[in-house]
Short mmCIF file of C-alpha atoms in Angstrom, two decimals:
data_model
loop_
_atom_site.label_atom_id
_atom_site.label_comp_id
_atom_site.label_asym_id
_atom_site.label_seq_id
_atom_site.Cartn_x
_atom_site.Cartn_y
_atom_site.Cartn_z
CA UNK A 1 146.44 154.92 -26.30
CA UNK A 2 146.69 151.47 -24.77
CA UNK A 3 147.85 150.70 -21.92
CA UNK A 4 149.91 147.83 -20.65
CA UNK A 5 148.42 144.52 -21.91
CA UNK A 6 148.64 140.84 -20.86
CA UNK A 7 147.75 137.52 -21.92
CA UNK A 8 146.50 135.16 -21.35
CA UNK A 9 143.97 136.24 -18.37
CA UNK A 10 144.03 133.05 -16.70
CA UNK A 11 145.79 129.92 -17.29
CA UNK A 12 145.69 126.58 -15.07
CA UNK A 13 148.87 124.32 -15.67
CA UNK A 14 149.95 120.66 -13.47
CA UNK A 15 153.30 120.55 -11.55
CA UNK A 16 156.22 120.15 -14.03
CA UNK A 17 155.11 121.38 -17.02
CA UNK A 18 156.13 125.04 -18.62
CA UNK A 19 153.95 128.11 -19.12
CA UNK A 20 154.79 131.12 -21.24
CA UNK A 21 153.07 134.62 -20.42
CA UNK A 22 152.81 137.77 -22.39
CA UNK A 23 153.29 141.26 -22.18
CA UNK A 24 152.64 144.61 -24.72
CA UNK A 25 154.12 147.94 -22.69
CA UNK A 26 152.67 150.89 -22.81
CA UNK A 27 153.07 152.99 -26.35
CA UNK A 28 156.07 154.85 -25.96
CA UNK A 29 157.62 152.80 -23.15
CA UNK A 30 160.88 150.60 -23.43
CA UNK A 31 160.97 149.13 -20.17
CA UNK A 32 158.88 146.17 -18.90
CA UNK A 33 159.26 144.06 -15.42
CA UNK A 34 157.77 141.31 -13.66
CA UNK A 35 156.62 141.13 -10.80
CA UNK A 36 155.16 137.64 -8.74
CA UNK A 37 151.52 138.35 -6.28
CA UNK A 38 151.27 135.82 -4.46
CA UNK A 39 147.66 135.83 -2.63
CA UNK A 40 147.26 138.31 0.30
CA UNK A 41 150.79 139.69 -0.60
CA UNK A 42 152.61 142.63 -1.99
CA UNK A 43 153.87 142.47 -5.56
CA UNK A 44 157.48 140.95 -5.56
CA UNK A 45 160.18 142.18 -8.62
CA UNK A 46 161.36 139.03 -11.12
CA UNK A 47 163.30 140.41 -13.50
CA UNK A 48 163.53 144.00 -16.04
CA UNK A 49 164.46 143.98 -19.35
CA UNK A 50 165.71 146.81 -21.27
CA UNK A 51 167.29 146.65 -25.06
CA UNK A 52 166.26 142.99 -24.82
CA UNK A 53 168.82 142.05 -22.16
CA UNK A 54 168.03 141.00 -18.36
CA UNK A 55 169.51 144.44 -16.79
CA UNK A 56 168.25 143.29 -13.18
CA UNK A 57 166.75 140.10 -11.60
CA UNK A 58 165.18 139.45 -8.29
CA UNK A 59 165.46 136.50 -5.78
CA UNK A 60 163.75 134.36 -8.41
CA UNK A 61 165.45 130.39 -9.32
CA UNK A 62 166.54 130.04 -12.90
CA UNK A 63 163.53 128.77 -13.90
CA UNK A 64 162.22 131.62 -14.47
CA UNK A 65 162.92 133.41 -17.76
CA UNK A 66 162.50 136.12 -19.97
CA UNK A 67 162.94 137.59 -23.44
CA UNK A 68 162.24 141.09 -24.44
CA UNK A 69 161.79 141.50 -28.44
CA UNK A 70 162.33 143.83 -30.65
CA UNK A 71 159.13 146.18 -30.24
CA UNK A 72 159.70 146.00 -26.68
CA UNK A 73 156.96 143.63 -26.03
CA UNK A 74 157.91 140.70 -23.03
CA UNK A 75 157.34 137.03 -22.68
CA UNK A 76 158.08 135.76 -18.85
CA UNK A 77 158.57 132.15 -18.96
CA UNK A 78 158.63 129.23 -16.09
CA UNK A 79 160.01 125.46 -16.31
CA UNK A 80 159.41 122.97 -14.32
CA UNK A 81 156.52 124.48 -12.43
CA UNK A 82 155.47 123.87 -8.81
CA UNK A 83 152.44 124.71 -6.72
CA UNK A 84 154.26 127.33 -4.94
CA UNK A 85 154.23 128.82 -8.64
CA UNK A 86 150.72 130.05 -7.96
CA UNK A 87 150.21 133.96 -8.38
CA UNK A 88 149.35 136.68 -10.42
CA UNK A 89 151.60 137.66 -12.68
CA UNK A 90 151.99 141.37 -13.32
CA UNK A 91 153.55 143.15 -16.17
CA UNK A 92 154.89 147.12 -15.90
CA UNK A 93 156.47 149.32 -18.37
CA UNK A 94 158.27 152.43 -18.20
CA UNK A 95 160.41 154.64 -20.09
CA UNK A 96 163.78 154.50 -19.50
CA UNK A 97 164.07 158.67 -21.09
CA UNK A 98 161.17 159.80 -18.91
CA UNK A 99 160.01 159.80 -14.89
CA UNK A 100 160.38 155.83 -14.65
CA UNK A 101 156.91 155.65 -13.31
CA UNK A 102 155.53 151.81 -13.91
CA UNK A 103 152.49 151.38 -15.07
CA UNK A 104 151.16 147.78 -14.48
CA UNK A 105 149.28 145.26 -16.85
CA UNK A 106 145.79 143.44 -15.50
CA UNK A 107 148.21 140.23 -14.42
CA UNK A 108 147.86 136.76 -15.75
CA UNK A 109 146.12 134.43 -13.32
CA UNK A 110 148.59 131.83 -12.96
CA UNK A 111 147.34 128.06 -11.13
CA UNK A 112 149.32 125.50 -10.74
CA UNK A 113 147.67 122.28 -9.64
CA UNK B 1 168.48 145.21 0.49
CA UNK B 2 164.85 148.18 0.95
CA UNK B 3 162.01 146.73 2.83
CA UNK B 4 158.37 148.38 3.10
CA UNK B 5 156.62 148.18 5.90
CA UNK B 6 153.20 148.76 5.99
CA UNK B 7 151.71 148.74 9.41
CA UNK B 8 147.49 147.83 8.89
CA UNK B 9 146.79 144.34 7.39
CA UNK B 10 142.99 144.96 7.45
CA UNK B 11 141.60 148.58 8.42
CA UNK B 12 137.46 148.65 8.38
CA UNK B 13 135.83 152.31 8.66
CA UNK B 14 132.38 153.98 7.87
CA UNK B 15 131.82 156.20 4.81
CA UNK B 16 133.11 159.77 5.76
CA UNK B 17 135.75 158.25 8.63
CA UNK B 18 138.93 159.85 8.29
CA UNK B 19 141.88 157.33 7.02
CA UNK B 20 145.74 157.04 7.93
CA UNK B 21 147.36 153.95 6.04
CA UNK B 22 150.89 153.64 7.43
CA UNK B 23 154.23 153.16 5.48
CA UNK B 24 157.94 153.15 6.70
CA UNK B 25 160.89 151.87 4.60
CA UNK B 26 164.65 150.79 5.01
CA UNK B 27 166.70 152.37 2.74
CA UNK B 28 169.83 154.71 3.42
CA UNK B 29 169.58 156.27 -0.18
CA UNK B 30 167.74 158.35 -1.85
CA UNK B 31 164.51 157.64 -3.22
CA UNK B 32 161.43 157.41 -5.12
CA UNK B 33 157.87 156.72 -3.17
CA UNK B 34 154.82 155.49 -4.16
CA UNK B 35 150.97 154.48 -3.22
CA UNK B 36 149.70 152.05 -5.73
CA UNK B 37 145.93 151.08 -5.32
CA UNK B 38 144.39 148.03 -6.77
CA UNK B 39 140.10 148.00 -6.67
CA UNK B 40 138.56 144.65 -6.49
CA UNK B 41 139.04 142.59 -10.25
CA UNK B 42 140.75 145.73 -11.66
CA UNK B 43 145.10 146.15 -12.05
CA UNK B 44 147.23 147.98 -10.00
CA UNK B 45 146.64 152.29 -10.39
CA UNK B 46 149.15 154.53 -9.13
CA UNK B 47 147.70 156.81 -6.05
CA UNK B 48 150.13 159.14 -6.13
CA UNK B 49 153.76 159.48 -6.48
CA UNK B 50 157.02 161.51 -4.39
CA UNK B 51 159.73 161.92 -6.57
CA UNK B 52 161.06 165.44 -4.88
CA UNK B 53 160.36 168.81 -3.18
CA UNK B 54 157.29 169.27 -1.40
CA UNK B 55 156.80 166.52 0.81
CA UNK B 56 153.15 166.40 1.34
CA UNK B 57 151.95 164.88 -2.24
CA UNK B 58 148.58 165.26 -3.33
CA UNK B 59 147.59 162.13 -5.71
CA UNK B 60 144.13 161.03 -7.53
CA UNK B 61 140.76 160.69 -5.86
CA UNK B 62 141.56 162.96 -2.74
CA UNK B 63 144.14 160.55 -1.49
CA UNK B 64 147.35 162.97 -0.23
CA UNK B 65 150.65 161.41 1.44
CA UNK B 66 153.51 162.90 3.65
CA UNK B 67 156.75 162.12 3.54
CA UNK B 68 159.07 162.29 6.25
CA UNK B 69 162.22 162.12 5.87
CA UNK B 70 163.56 161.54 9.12
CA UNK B 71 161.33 158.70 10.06
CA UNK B 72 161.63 156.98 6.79
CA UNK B 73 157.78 157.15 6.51
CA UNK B 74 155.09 158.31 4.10
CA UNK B 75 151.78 157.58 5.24
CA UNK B 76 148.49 158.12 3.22
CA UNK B 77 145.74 160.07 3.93
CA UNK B 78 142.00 160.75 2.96
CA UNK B 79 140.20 163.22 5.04
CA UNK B 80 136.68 161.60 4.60
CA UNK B 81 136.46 158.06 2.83
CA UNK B 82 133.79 156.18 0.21
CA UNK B 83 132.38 152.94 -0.38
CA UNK B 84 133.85 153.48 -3.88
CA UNK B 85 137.58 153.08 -1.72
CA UNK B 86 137.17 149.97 -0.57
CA UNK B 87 140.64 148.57 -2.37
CA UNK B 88 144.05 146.86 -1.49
CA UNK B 89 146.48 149.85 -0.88
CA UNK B 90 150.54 149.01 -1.62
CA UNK B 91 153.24 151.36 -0.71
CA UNK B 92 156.16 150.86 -2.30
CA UNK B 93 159.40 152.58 -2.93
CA UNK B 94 162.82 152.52 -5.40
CA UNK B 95 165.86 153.97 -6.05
CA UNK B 96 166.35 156.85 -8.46
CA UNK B 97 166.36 155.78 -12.11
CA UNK B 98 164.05 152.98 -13.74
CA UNK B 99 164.70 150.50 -11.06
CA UNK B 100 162.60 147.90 -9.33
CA UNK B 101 159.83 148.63 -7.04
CA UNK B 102 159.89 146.65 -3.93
CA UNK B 103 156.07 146.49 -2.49
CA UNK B 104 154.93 146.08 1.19
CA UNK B 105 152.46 143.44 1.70
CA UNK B 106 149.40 145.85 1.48
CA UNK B 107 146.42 147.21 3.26
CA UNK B 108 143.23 145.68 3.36
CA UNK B 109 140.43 148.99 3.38
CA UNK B 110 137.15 147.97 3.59
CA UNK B 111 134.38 151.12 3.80
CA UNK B 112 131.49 150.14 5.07
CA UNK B 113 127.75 152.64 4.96
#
């Protein structure tokens, strides 16, 4: 049974340009949120999706943005990046019919220079 | 808006030390708990978990944590520590139902021989 997956590992972008990151839930999980790690710093929420619809967003600008599809997998996507963009990205599913316990991805290794 | 505090930014103690990672939150409602663990290179692994009843949780490893209600706390403890738990520890906590987790900023163990 795999768990959460993520892609890509590690990705190095330049101020201003858009990056798109990945996420597979667990198998039998229809929940997935985002979360920001910034270095030396607790995991902060972005956004959850559920049935493909935003059902709760964090103190995160517009530019960030999501999509949930159809097999419950998740893309997380941010425009216009800036250095203070810089963070691990983590993905966690959970099933909205069960304990709501999250399990989290590895992250995506986001740098923005 | 819930806040998690977490009291130790960096603790350092010798195999077999006893350990006492400190957690309080703000939140008037009722809620979930958790102690999320994250080794160095590897993702985020839930600890242990306090949904209900018995406030003194037993989780993974050896790792137990107590929750008290009346000082909004739930502090983790190991009895006798390894080099093998040298990790960033995150408490974090969220309302009932498949909601966001909101994460203190995390401890810092490092076990030393």
């Amino acid at each position: 049974d795999a768990g959460v997956t993520q892609s890509p590992t590690h990705l190095i972008k330049t101020r201003g340009q858009q990056v798109t990151l990945r996420c597979s839930p667990k198998s039998g999980h229809d929940t997935v949120s985002w979360y920001q790690q910034a270095l030396g710093q607790g995991p902060q929420f972005i956004f959850q999706y559920y049935e493909e619809e935003e059902r709760q967003r964090g103190n995160f600008p517009d530019r960030f943005s999501g999509h949930q599809f159809p097999n419950y997998s998740s893309e997380l996507n941010v425009n216009a990046l800036l250095l203070g963009d810089s963070a691990l990205y983590l993905c966690a599913s959970s099933s909205s019919g069960g304990s709501y316990e999250q399990y989290f991805g590895p992250g995506t290794r986001l740098t923005v220079t | 808006a819930q806040s998690v505090s977490q009291h130790n930014h960096h603790v350092i103690l010798s195999e077999a030390a006893s350990l006492e990672l400190g957690c309080n939150y703000s939140y008037g409602g009722t809620v979930n708990l958790f102690w999320y663990v994250q080794y160095p290179g590897q993702h985020l692994q839930l600890l242990l978990k306090y949904f209900s009843g018995d406030p003194l949780v037993k989780g993974i490893k050896g790792f137990e944590a107590e929750f008290i209600k009346s000082k909004f706390s739930f502090n983790l403890r190991k009895p006798s520590v390894q080099w093998s738990d040298t990790a960033e520890y995150f408490c974090a906590v969220n309302r009932r139902g498949n909601t966001p987790l909101v994460f203190g900023k995390g401890t810092r163990l490092s076990v030393i021989a």
